[in-house]
Structures are given as structure tokens and as C-alpha cells.
PDB file of C-alpha atoms in Angstrom:
ATOM      1  CA  MET A1011      69.880 -38.059  39.667  1.00 56.00           C
ATOM      2  CA  ASP A1012      66.839 -38.290  37.373  1.00 65.00           C
ATOM      3  CA  ILE A1013      66.502 -41.925  36.454  1.00 70.00           C
ATOM      4  CA  ASN A1014      64.670 -41.241  33.195  1.00 70.00           C
ATOM      5  CA  LYS A1015      67.318 -38.787  32.022  1.00 70.00           C
ATOM      6  CA  LYS A1016      69.950 -41.268  33.030  1.00 73.00           C
ATOM      7  CA  GLY A1017      68.300 -43.850  30.724  1.00 76.00           C
ATOM      8  CA  ASP A1018      67.947 -41.294  27.910  1.00 77.00           C
ATOM      9  CA  LEU A1019      71.632 -40.550  27.995  1.00 77.00           C
ATOM     10  CA  CYS A1020      72.614 -44.197  28.395  1.00 77.00           C
ATOM     11  CA  LEU A1021      74.750 -43.403  31.394  1.00 78.00           C
ATOM     12  CA  THR A1022      76.473 -46.035  33.454  1.00 80.00           C
ATOM     13  CA  VAL A1023      76.481 -44.592  36.939  1.00 81.00           C
ATOM     14  CA  VAL A1024      78.789 -45.774  39.638  1.00 83.00           C
ATOM     15  CA  GLY A1025      78.174 -44.666  43.255  1.00 82.00           C
ATOM     16  CA  ILE A1026      81.112 -44.643  45.584  1.00 83.00           C
ATOM     17  CA  ASP A1027      80.660 -43.993  49.307  1.00 82.00           C
ATOM     18  CA  ILE A1028      82.237 -45.040  52.589  1.00 81.00           C
ATOM     19  CA  SER A1029      78.833 -46.057  53.850  1.00 79.00           C
ATOM     20  CA  GLN A1030      76.814 -48.835  52.266  1.00 82.00           C
ATOM     21  CA  SER A1031      73.636 -47.647  53.896  1.00 83.00           C
ATOM     22  CA  GLU A1032      74.165 -44.217  52.247  1.00 79.00           C
ATOM     23  CA  LEU A1033      74.468 -45.884  48.848  1.00 78.00           C
ATOM     24  CA  ASP A1034      71.328 -47.972  49.619  1.00 82.00           C
ATOM     25  CA  ARG A1035      69.299 -44.842  50.191  1.00 80.00           C
ATOM     26  CA  ALA A1036      69.622 -43.887  46.548  1.00 79.00           C
ATOM     27  CA  PRO A1037      66.532 -44.569  44.395  1.00 80.00           C
ATOM     28  CA  VAL A1038      66.325 -48.001  42.790  1.00 81.00           C
ATOM     29  CA  GLY A1039      68.146 -47.942  39.459  1.00 79.00           C
ATOM     30  CA  ALA A1040      70.196 -44.881  40.269  1.00 80.00           C
ATOM     31  CA  TYR A1041      73.450 -46.839  40.329  1.00 81.00           C
ATOM     32  CA  ASP A1042      74.570 -49.499  37.937  1.00 83.00           C
ATOM     33  CA  GLU A1043      77.425 -50.249  40.252  1.00 82.00           C
ATOM     34  CA  THR A1044      78.295 -49.265  43.825  1.00 82.00           C
ATOM     35  CA  ILE A1045      81.668 -49.230  45.485  1.00 83.00           C
ATOM     36  CA  CYS A1046      81.661 -49.067  49.228  1.00 84.00           C
ATOM     37  CA  ALA A1047      85.067 -47.679  50.063  1.00 84.00           C
ATOM     38  CA  ASP A1048      86.939 -44.722  51.495  1.00 85.00           C
ATOM     39  CA  ILE A1049      87.464 -42.382  48.590  1.00 86.00           C
ATOM     40  CA  ALA A1050      90.985 -41.783  49.766  1.00 88.00           C
ATOM     41  CA  ASN A1051      91.794 -45.416  48.984  1.00 89.00           C
ATOM     42  CA  VAL A1052      90.026 -46.181  45.739  1.00 87.00           C
ATOM     43  CA  HIS A1053      92.163 -47.574  42.942  1.00 88.00           C
ATOM     44  CA  GLY A1054      90.175 -46.838  39.814  1.00 86.00           C
ATOM     45  CA  LEU A1055      90.457 -48.482  36.425  1.00 87.00           C
ATOM     46  CA  ALA A1056      90.881 -45.180  34.563  1.00 89.00           C
ATOM     47  CA  ASP A1057      87.615 -45.807  32.673  1.00 85.00           C
ATOM     48  CA  GLY A1058      85.444 -42.914  33.876  1.00 85.00           C
ATOM     49  CA  ASP A1059      84.436 -39.918  31.748  1.00 87.00           C
ATOM     50  CA  LEU A1060      83.155 -37.863  34.608  1.00 87.00           C
ATOM     51  CA  VAL A1061      83.623 -37.835  38.346  1.00 88.00           C
ATOM     52  CA  LEU A1062      81.253 -35.619  40.263  1.00 87.00           C
ATOM     53  CA  CYS A1063      81.967 -34.760  43.837  1.00 88.00           C
ATOM     54  CA  GLN A1064      79.745 -32.497  45.801  1.00 85.00           C
ATOM     55  CA  ALA A1065      80.549 -31.402  49.322  1.00 86.00           C
ATOM     56  CA  VAL A1066      82.482 -34.536  50.109  1.00 86.00           C
ATOM     57  CA  LEU A1067      86.133 -33.688  50.366  1.00 90.00           C
ATOM     58  CA  GLU A1068      85.790 -31.555  53.475  1.00 91.00           C
ATOM     59  CA  HIS A1069      84.778 -34.783  55.260  1.00 88.00           C
ATOM     60  CA  VAL A1070      87.898 -36.623  54.109  1.00 89.00           C
ATOM     61  CA  GLN A1071      90.981 -36.652  56.279  1.00 91.00           C
ATOM     62  CA  ASP A1072      93.326 -37.698  53.478  1.00 93.00           C
ATOM     63  CA  THR A1073      92.461 -35.146  50.771  1.00 94.00           C
ATOM     64  CA  GLU A1074      95.675 -35.913  48.817  1.00 95.00           C
ATOM     65  CA  GLY A1075      94.623 -39.562  48.724  1.00 94.00           C
ATOM     66  CA  ALA A1076      91.152 -38.580  47.482  1.00 92.00           C
ATOM     67  CA  MET A1077      92.604 -36.547  44.669  1.00 93.00           C
ATOM     68  CA  ARG A1078      94.759 -39.518  43.761  1.00 94.00           C
ATOM     69  CA  SER A1079      91.646 -41.689  43.700  1.00 91.00           C
ATOM     70  CA  ILE A1080      89.812 -39.197  41.531  1.00 92.00           C
ATOM     71  CA  ALA A1081      92.672 -39.223  39.038  1.00 93.00           C
ATOM     72  CA  SER A1082      92.690 -43.030  39.013  1.00 91.00           C
ATOM     73  CA  LEU A1083      89.024 -43.149  38.218  1.00 89.00           C
ATOM     74  CA  LEU A1084      89.279 -40.939  35.094  1.00 90.00           C
ATOM     75  CA  LYS A1085      90.365 -41.918  31.668  1.00 88.00           C
ATOM     76  CA  PRO A1086      92.631 -39.426  29.902  1.00 92.00           C
ATOM     77  CA  GLY A1087      90.560 -36.373  28.932  1.00 90.00           C
ATOM     78  CA  GLY A1088      87.955 -37.309  31.627  1.00 89.00           C
ATOM     79  CA  LYS A1089      86.677 -34.551  33.908  1.00 90.00           C
ATOM     80  CA  ALA A1090      86.177 -34.168  37.599  1.00 91.00           C
ATOM     81  CA  LEU A1091      83.654 -31.692  38.839  1.00 91.00           C
ATOM     82  CA  ILE A1092      84.279 -30.774  42.456  1.00 92.00           C
ATOM     83  CA  PHE A1093      82.334 -28.587  44.834  1.00 92.00           C
ATOM     84  CA  VAL A1094      83.727 -28.061  48.301  1.00 93.00           C
ATOM     85  CA  PRO A1095      83.515 -25.556  51.203  1.00 95.00           C
ATOM     86  CA  SER A1096      86.785 -23.718  51.840  1.00 97.00           C
ATOM     87  CA  ARG A1097      88.819 -24.161  54.944  1.00 96.00           C
ATOM     88  CA  ASN A1098      89.213 -20.391  54.973  1.00 96.00           C
ATOM     89  CA  ALA A1099      85.450 -19.822  55.567  1.00 96.00           C
ATOM     90  CA  VAL A1100      84.437 -18.662  59.011  1.00 94.00           C
ATOM     91  CA  PHE A1101      81.950 -21.429  59.369  1.00 91.00           C
ATOM     92  CA  ALA A1102      84.642 -23.952  58.482  1.00 93.00           C
ATOM     93  CA  ARG A1103      86.967 -22.554  61.138  1.00 93.00           C
ATOM     94  CA  LEU A1104      84.154 -22.815  63.733  1.00 89.00           C
ATOM     95  CA  ASN A1105      83.426 -26.302  62.505  1.00 88.00           C
ATOM     96  CA  ILE A1106      87.021 -27.288  63.122  1.00 88.00           C
ATOM     97  CA  LEU A1107      87.224 -25.554  66.556  1.00 87.00           C
ATOM     98  CA  LEU A1108      83.922 -26.508  68.140  1.00 84.00           C
ATOM     99  CA  PRO A1109      83.318 -29.990  69.746  1.00 83.00           C
ATOM    100  CA  GLU A1110      81.300 -32.214  67.483  1.00 79.00           C
ATOM    101  CA  ASN A1111      78.237 -32.546  69.847  1.00 80.00           C
ATOM    102  CA  ILE A1112      78.012 -28.808  70.518  1.00 81.00           C
ATOM    103  CA  LYS A1113      78.162 -27.722  66.892  1.00 77.00           C
ATOM    104  CA  ARG A1114      75.639 -30.407  65.880  1.00 78.00           C
ATOM    105  CA  LYS A1115      73.205 -29.222  68.510  1.00 79.00           C
ATOM    106  CA  LEU A1116      73.580 -25.609  67.451  1.00 77.00           C
ATOM    107  CA  LEU A1117      73.229 -26.458  63.749  1.00 76.00           C
ATOM    108  CA  TYR A1118      70.104 -28.534  64.256  1.00 76.00           C
ATOM    109  CA  ALA A1119      68.494 -26.038  66.648  1.00 74.00           C
ATOM    110  CA  VAL A1120      68.879 -23.125  64.214  1.00 73.00           C
ATOM    111  CA  TYR A1121      68.490 -25.114  60.983  1.00 72.00           C
ATOM    112  CA  PRO A1122      66.374 -28.189  61.640  1.00 73.00           C
ATOM    113  CA  SER A1123      66.401 -29.108  57.986  1.00 67.00           C
ATOM    114  CA  ALA A1124      70.141 -29.543  58.151  1.00 64.00           C
ATOM    115  CA  ARG A1125      69.568 -32.764  60.092  1.00 62.00           C
ATOM    116  CA  ALA A1126      69.060 -34.737  56.902  1.00 55.00           C
ATOM    117  CA  ALA A1127      72.218 -33.818  55.057  1.00 55.00           C
ATOM    118  CA  GLN A1128      74.628 -31.998  57.320  1.00 61.00           C
ATOM    119  CA  GLY A1129      76.423 -32.555  60.513  1.00 58.00           C
ATOM    120  CA  PHE A1130      78.992 -35.111  59.406  1.00 73.00           C
ATOM    121  CA  PRO A1131      82.449 -34.674  60.907  1.00 81.00           C
ATOM    122  CA  SER A1132      84.426 -32.217  58.775  1.00 86.00           C
ATOM    123  CA  PHE A1133      88.262 -31.773  58.500  1.00 91.00           C
ATOM    124  CA  TYR A1134      88.675 -29.304  55.583  1.00 94.00           C
ATOM    125  CA  HIS A1135      92.152 -30.725  55.119  1.00 94.00           C
ATOM    126  CA  LYS A1136      93.789 -28.726  52.324  1.00 95.00           C
ATOM    127  CA  CYS A1137      90.366 -27.439  51.267  1.00 96.00           C
ATOM    128  CA  THR A1138      91.452 -24.183  49.737  1.00 97.00           C
ATOM    129  CA  PRO A1139      91.368 -23.254  46.030  1.00 97.00           C
ATOM    130  CA  ASP A1140      95.126 -22.967  45.725  1.00 97.00           C
ATOM    131  CA  ASP A1141      95.730 -26.268  47.607  1.00 97.00           C
ATOM    132  CA  PHE A1142      93.259 -28.017  45.361  1.00 97.00           C
ATOM    133  CA  ILE A1143      94.905 -26.754  42.205  1.00 97.00           C
ATOM    134  CA  ALA A1144      98.344 -27.843  43.496  1.00 97.00           C
ATOM    135  CA  MET A1145      96.991 -31.297  44.482  1.00 97.00           C
ATOM    136  CA  ALA A1146      95.287 -31.636  41.109  1.00 97.00           C
ATOM    137  CA  LYS A1147      98.505 -30.822  39.291  1.00 97.00           C
ATOM    138  CA  GLN A1148     100.487 -33.369  41.285  1.00 97.00           C
ATOM    139  CA  ASN A1149      98.025 -36.010  40.102  1.00 97.00           C
ATOM    140  CA  GLY A1150      97.948 -35.065  36.427  1.00 97.00           C
ATOM    141  CA  LEU A1151      94.691 -33.115  36.561  1.00 97.00           C
ATOM    142  CA  ALA A1152      94.619 -29.693  34.907  1.00 97.00           C
ATOM    143  CA  ASN A1153      92.291 -27.038  36.297  1.00 97.00           C
ATOM    144  CA  VAL A1154      90.176 -25.758  33.388  1.00 96.00           C
ATOM    145  CA  GLU A1155      87.404 -23.935  35.265  1.00 96.00           C
ATOM    146  CA  SER A1156      86.989 -22.466  38.736  1.00 97.00           C
ATOM    147  CA  ARG A1157      84.133 -20.741  40.329  1.00 97.00           C
ATOM    148  CA  TYR A1158      84.338 -18.996  43.692  1.00 97.00           C
ATOM    149  CA  TYR A1159      81.445 -18.172  45.973  1.00 97.00           C
ATOM    150  CA  TYR A1160      81.234 -15.721  48.809  1.00 96.00           C
ATOM    151  CA  ILE A1161      78.077 -16.656  50.574  1.00 93.00           C
ATOM    152  CA  SER A1162      76.928 -19.156  53.156  1.00 87.00           C
ATOM    153  CA  SER A1163      73.729 -19.061  55.203  1.00 84.00           C
ATOM    154  CA  TYR A1164      75.089 -20.180  58.592  1.00 87.00           C
ATOM    155  CA  PHE A1165      75.053 -16.718  60.155  1.00 91.00           C
ATOM    156  CA  SER A1166      71.860 -15.354  58.612  1.00 91.00           C
ATOM    157  CA  PHE A1167      69.788 -16.466  61.647  1.00 89.00           C
ATOM    158  CA  LEU A1168      70.770 -13.326  63.480  1.00 92.00           C
ATOM    159  CA  PHE A1169      71.245 -10.242  61.358  1.00 95.00           C
ATOM    160  CA  PRO A1170      73.884  -8.408  63.515  1.00 96.00           C
ATOM    161  CA  VAL A1171      76.052 -11.495  63.427  1.00 95.00           C
ATOM    162  CA  TYR A1172      75.479 -11.808  59.685  1.00 96.00           C
ATOM    163  CA  LEU A1173      76.488  -8.171  59.176  1.00 96.00           C
ATOM    164  CA  VAL A1174      79.781  -8.661  61.068  1.00 96.00           C
ATOM    165  CA  TRP A1175      80.445 -11.830  59.012  1.00 96.00           C
ATOM    166  CA  ARG A1176      79.575  -9.962  55.755  1.00 96.00           C
ATOM    167  CA  ILE A1177      81.966  -7.156  56.563  1.00 96.00           C
ATOM    168  CA  TRP A1178      84.668  -9.728  57.142  1.00 96.00           C
ATOM    169  CA  THR A1179      83.993 -11.582  53.869  1.00 96.00           C
ATOM    170  CA  VAL A1180      84.134  -8.352  51.865  1.00 95.00           C
ATOM    171  CA  LEU A1181      87.427  -7.299  53.529  1.00 97.00           C
ATOM    172  CA  PHE A1182      88.882 -10.781  53.234  1.00 97.00           C
ATOM    173  CA  LYS A1183      88.000 -10.910  49.564  1.00 96.00           C
ATOM    174  CA  PHE A1184      89.704  -7.588  49.023  1.00 95.00           C
ATOM    175  CA  ILE A1185      92.900  -8.862  50.797  1.00 97.00           C
ATOM    176  CA  ALA A1186      93.065 -12.499  49.735  1.00 97.00           C
ATOM    177  CA  GLY A1187      91.122 -12.687  46.490  1.00 96.00           C
ATOM    178  CA  HIS A1188      89.738 -16.150  45.529  1.00 97.00           C
ATOM    179  CA  GLN A1189      91.337 -17.727  48.641  1.00 97.00           C
ATOM    180  CA  ALA A1190      88.686 -15.860  50.635  1.00 97.00           C
ATOM    181  CA  ALA A1191      85.871 -17.805  48.992  1.00 97.00           C
ATOM    182  CA  GLU A1192      83.444 -19.585  51.299  1.00 96.00           C
ATOM    183  CA  THR A1193      82.967 -22.374  48.848  1.00 97.00           C
ATOM    184  CA  PHE A1194      84.346 -23.139  45.434  1.00 97.00           C
ATOM    185  CA  SER A1195      83.943 -25.494  42.485  1.00 96.00           C
ATOM    186  CA  MET A1196      86.454 -26.697  40.013  1.00 96.00           C
ATOM    187  CA  VAL A1197      86.594 -28.612  36.790  1.00 96.00           C
ATOM    188  CA  LEU A1198      89.711 -30.738  36.449  1.00 95.00           C
ATOM    189  CA  VAL A1199      90.752 -32.573  33.347  1.00 95.00           C
ATOM    190  CA  LYS A1200      93.005 -35.643  33.345  1.00 94.00           C
ATOM    191  CA  GLU A1201      95.906 -34.992  31.085  1.00 93.00           C
ATOM    192  CA  ALA A1202      96.751 -37.531  28.443  1.00 84.00           C
TER     193      ALA A1202
ATOM    194  CA  MET B  28      49.865 -41.000  91.491  1.00 48.00           C
ATOM    195  CA  ASP B  29      48.343 -37.708  90.572  1.00 51.00           C
ATOM    196  CA  CYS B  30      47.916 -36.938  86.953  1.00 54.00           C
ATOM    197  CA  VAL B  31      49.284 -33.650  85.700  1.00 54.00           C
ATOM    198  CA  ASP B  32      47.887 -31.941  82.679  1.00 59.00           C
ATOM    199  CA  VAL B  33      50.831 -31.086  80.567  1.00 55.00           C
ATOM    200  CA  SER B  34      49.025 -30.051  77.448  1.00 59.00           C
ATOM    201  CA  GLY B  35      49.074 -26.402  78.477  1.00 62.00           C
ATOM    202  CA  MET B  36      52.809 -26.583  79.182  1.00 62.00           C
ATOM    203  CA  ALA B  37      53.426 -28.216  75.845  1.00 63.00           C
ATOM    204  CA  GLY B  38      51.358 -25.573  74.147  1.00 77.00           C
ATOM    205  CA  LYS B  39      53.398 -22.772  75.672  1.00 76.00           C
ATOM    206  CA  GLY B  40      56.614 -24.518  74.731  1.00 79.00           C
ATOM    207  CA  GLU B  41      55.449 -24.850  71.171  1.00 83.00           C
ATOM    208  CA  GLN B  42      54.422 -21.195  71.158  1.00 85.00           C
ATOM    209  CA  LYS B  43      57.847 -20.153  72.286  1.00 83.00           C
ATOM    210  CA  MET B  44      59.435 -22.317  69.550  1.00 82.00           C
ATOM    211  CA  ASN B  45      57.136 -20.841  66.890  1.00 87.00           C
ATOM    212  CA  LEU B  46      58.090 -17.353  68.125  1.00 89.00           C
ATOM    213  CA  LEU B  47      61.802 -18.251  67.923  1.00 87.00           C
ATOM    214  CA  ARG B  48      61.387 -19.753  64.457  1.00 87.00           C
ATOM    215  CA  SER B  49      59.568 -16.580  63.280  1.00 91.00           C
ATOM    216  CA  PHE B  50      62.425 -14.448  64.746  1.00 92.00           C
ATOM    217  CA  ILE B  51      65.035 -16.516  62.927  1.00 90.00           C
ATOM    218  CA  ASN B  52      63.104 -16.467  59.664  1.00 92.00           C
ATOM    219  CA  ALA B  53      62.791 -12.701  59.842  1.00 95.00           C
ATOM    220  CA  ASN B  54      66.538 -12.361  60.388  1.00 94.00           C
ATOM    221  CA  ILE B  55      67.231 -14.692  57.438  1.00 93.00           C
ATOM    222  CA  LYS B  56      64.984 -12.493  55.227  1.00 95.00           C
ATOM    223  CA  LEU B  57      66.693  -9.363  56.454  1.00 96.00           C
ATOM    224  CA  SER B  58      70.170 -10.865  55.724  1.00 95.00           C
ATOM    225  CA  LYS B  59      69.087 -11.778  52.203  1.00 94.00           C
ATOM    226  CA  TRP B  60      67.606  -8.336  51.660  1.00 96.00           C
ATOM    227  CA  PHE B  61      70.798  -6.702  52.805  1.00 95.00           C
ATOM    228  CA  ASP B  62      72.901  -8.748  50.363  1.00 94.00           C
ATOM    229  CA  ARG B  63      70.609  -7.994  47.403  1.00 93.00           C
ATOM    230  CA  GLN B  64      70.573  -4.286  48.213  1.00 95.00           C
ATOM    231  CA  PHE B  65      74.299  -3.606  48.937  1.00 94.00           C
ATOM    232  CA  LEU B  66      76.437  -6.336  47.408  1.00 94.00           C
ATOM    233  CA  PRO B  67      77.354  -7.213  43.819  1.00 93.00           C
ATOM    234  CA  SER B  68      75.765 -10.346  42.451  1.00 91.00           C
ATOM    235  CA  TYR B  69      78.855 -12.540  42.732  1.00 90.00           C
ATOM    236  CA  PHE B  70      78.793 -12.169  46.432  1.00 93.00           C
ATOM    237  CA  VAL B  71      75.333 -13.657  46.678  1.00 92.00           C
ATOM    238  CA  LYS B  72      75.647 -16.521  44.219  1.00 94.00           C
ATOM    239  CA  ASP B  73      74.936 -19.853  45.974  1.00 93.00           C
ATOM    240  CA  GLY B  74      77.735 -22.228  45.149  1.00 93.00           C
ATOM    241  CA  ASN B  75      75.874 -25.368  45.919  1.00 88.00           C
ATOM    242  CA  LYS B  76      72.916 -24.509  43.610  1.00 88.00           C
ATOM    243  CA  ASP B  77      75.287 -23.189  40.910  1.00 92.00           C
ATOM    244  CA  PHE B  78      77.175 -26.488  41.002  1.00 88.00           C
ATOM    245  CA  ILE B  79      74.042 -28.689  40.841  1.00 81.00           C
ATOM    246  CA  PHE B  80      71.916 -26.665  38.430  1.00 84.00           C
ATOM    247  CA  GLU B  81      74.466 -24.929  36.223  1.00 88.00           C
ATOM    248  CA  MET B  82      77.990 -26.331  36.297  1.00 88.00           C
ATOM    249  CA  ALA B  83      77.293 -30.095  36.338  1.00 82.00           C
ATOM    250  CA  PRO B  84      74.547 -30.025  33.709  1.00 78.00           C
ATOM    251  CA  SER B  85      76.679 -27.826  31.403  1.00 82.00           C
ATOM    252  CA  TYR B  86      79.398 -30.525  31.390  1.00 80.00           C
ATOM    253  CA  LEU B  87      76.939 -33.238  30.604  1.00 74.00           C
ATOM    254  CA  ARG B  88      76.118 -31.187  27.474  1.00 51.00           C
ATOM    255  CA  GLN B  89      72.666 -32.709  26.961  1.00 50.00           C
ATOM    256  CA  GLY B  90      70.861 -30.443  29.350  1.00 33.00           C
ATOM    257  CA  ILE B  91      70.204 -32.801  32.177  1.00 31.00           C
ATOM    258  CA  LYS B  92      68.585 -31.320  35.195  1.00 29.00           C
ATOM    259  CA  TYR B  93      71.001 -32.782  37.664  1.00 35.00           C
ATOM    260  CA  MET B  94      69.489 -33.013  41.089  1.00 31.00           C
ATOM    261  CA  MET B  95      71.541 -33.738  44.144  1.00 36.00           C
ATOM    262  CA  SER B  96      69.515 -32.851  47.157  1.00 33.00           C
ATOM    263  CA  GLY B  97      71.735 -34.623  49.514  1.00 35.00           C
ATOM    264  CA  GLU B  98      69.015 -37.100  50.501  1.00 36.00           C
ATOM    265  CA  GLY B  99      70.590 -40.474  49.972  1.00 37.00           C
ATOM    266  CA  SER B 100      73.444 -38.883  48.218  1.00 44.00           C
ATOM    267  CA  SER B 101      74.995 -36.650  50.822  1.00 35.00           C
ATOM    268  CA  LEU B 102      78.300 -38.342  50.427  1.00 35.00           C
ATOM    269  CA  LEU B 103      77.816 -39.111  46.743  1.00 41.00           C
ATOM    270  CA  TRP B 104      80.302 -39.750  44.077  1.00 38.00           C
ATOM    271  CA  ILE B 105      79.310 -40.538  40.550  1.00 45.00           C
ATOM    272  CA  SER B 106      81.504 -41.815  37.871  1.00 42.00           C
ATOM    273  CA  THR B 107      79.886 -42.040  34.508  1.00 43.00           C
ATOM    274  CA  LYS B 108      81.691 -44.415  32.300  1.00 41.00           C
ATOM    275  CA  LYS B 109      80.057 -44.155  28.907  1.00 36.00           C
ATOM    276  CA  ALA B 110      81.090 -41.546  26.411  1.00 31.00           C
ATOM    277  CA  ILE B 111      78.812 -38.596  26.988  1.00 32.00           C
ATOM    278  CA  TYR B 112      81.247 -36.083  25.592  1.00 27.00           C
ATOM    279  CA  ALA B 113      81.901 -35.596  21.945  1.00 21.00           C
TER     280      ALA B 113
END
């Protein structure tokens, strides 16, 4: 968040996170209000114009609850922008299968820069495009835009592995369409 | 107690790590080259960057360069309350 731009646009920015220390790491003035809570249990006042959620929901066990919370934060016509890795991605499946300490060691060994932002426990509960659209609909959110992405860098450290993964992603896309996406983003609008 | 000079050992370890890092970087470059050469552009579009630099700013309408590096905001939610939409 660019503080100057925030001021120029007269935004009121509310940060919500399960960790107060994570919120405290934001630059001074970034948030006008902070809510330290599990996003799956937030009861909003339906006064938000925009909820932005980037690579968060894969870390939430109760994704349905999180979608309910998002809907509760938005006023009618308000939008939620969501970016999330898909449960169907190979890296997500590995993430679910591998023990936490082993995958963290592997990740940090190959990609040391990931230490700052990655390595949180992930569940990918209902993290597929179709599940998201269904959960959104259940909570009065209409999907108005979707973008699907078919790349992730986890396997690029060893080209032969990357090549096998690439062949799989191309075949999977051919078979399953957008459900084969590695990551996806959506724009959801709260219906009046 | 005898003192052991470990500087040489540390140097060798560092050398090995640098070699490994170079090997990994070369593989990353090769993987990117492969994608660019043989796959359509929608297969190589980075979702995270697209979300931060294209999708989110386009919905703010006023052209904000919206940066979310993850540092201090890796589990970030932002709810903007004021009317920024027409």
C-alpha cells in the first residue's frame, strides 16, 4: 500500500489478520483500523466497498466461514477481489501431503527468499475455481470476473522436473479447463 | 584445547553453496526460456503479479499502483470503506 496514494484517494483502510504482529509490521499510517481476528469468524458491518484478499484463503481451514465473513464486510454492490492458489495445483497437493517441517526446509533451501512470506501452514480447503463460485453464490456474491493462471515457479529449480510438471499442466488444462489452473483470481460483487 | 582453523572449511562450504545456487538459477532461466518459446502467453502469466499490478488497480479506477509484497502484509486483508467507485 502506497501511503501517499491512499491519502490522495481518501481511503479508509482496515487491516484484518489473525496475527496482531503481522498487522503491526505494516508501515505507519497504512491502516486506519485493524481487526485482529480469524477471517472465518469476522462479523462485518456491511460498510466496505472493497475487500482485497491475496493468497490468504489457502491458509484458512474454514473457507466457507471466510466467504461468509467477506460477504458480511461488504455493502450491497461492494466488491471482493480474491487471489488464491488452487487445490488442484501439483505444488498444493505436495503441500498438503508433505510434513510441515520437511516442506519448509525444502522450500527455504531452494528459494531462500520465500522465508519472508511463505511457509505458513496451508489447507487449500475448497480452493478450486468452481468451489469458490459456489461458495460465493451461497453468500450472495456474484462472480463478475475470473482469471486463471497456469504457472508457478516451484519446480523451475530443476528443468527436467519442470518439464514433467509442464507437460502435466498442459494435459490437465486440456482435460479439466479452468479447474486445472495453478492459481486464480476472482471479482465478486455483493448482490443488493 | 587446540584451535582449528575453520575458515578454509567455511570457504569450501560457501563455494559449494554458490555453485548450487548458480545451478538452480541456470535451471530457472532455462525453465522460463522453455515457457516463452513453446507455450502460449496465457500459460506464462504470473497470477500474483497480475492480481497486484493489474486487477486490483483496475478496480480502484484511479490508477493506484497497488503494492503487496507480502512483507508485513502476507496475510493481509484490506477493506476500504469510503466510496471509491462511481
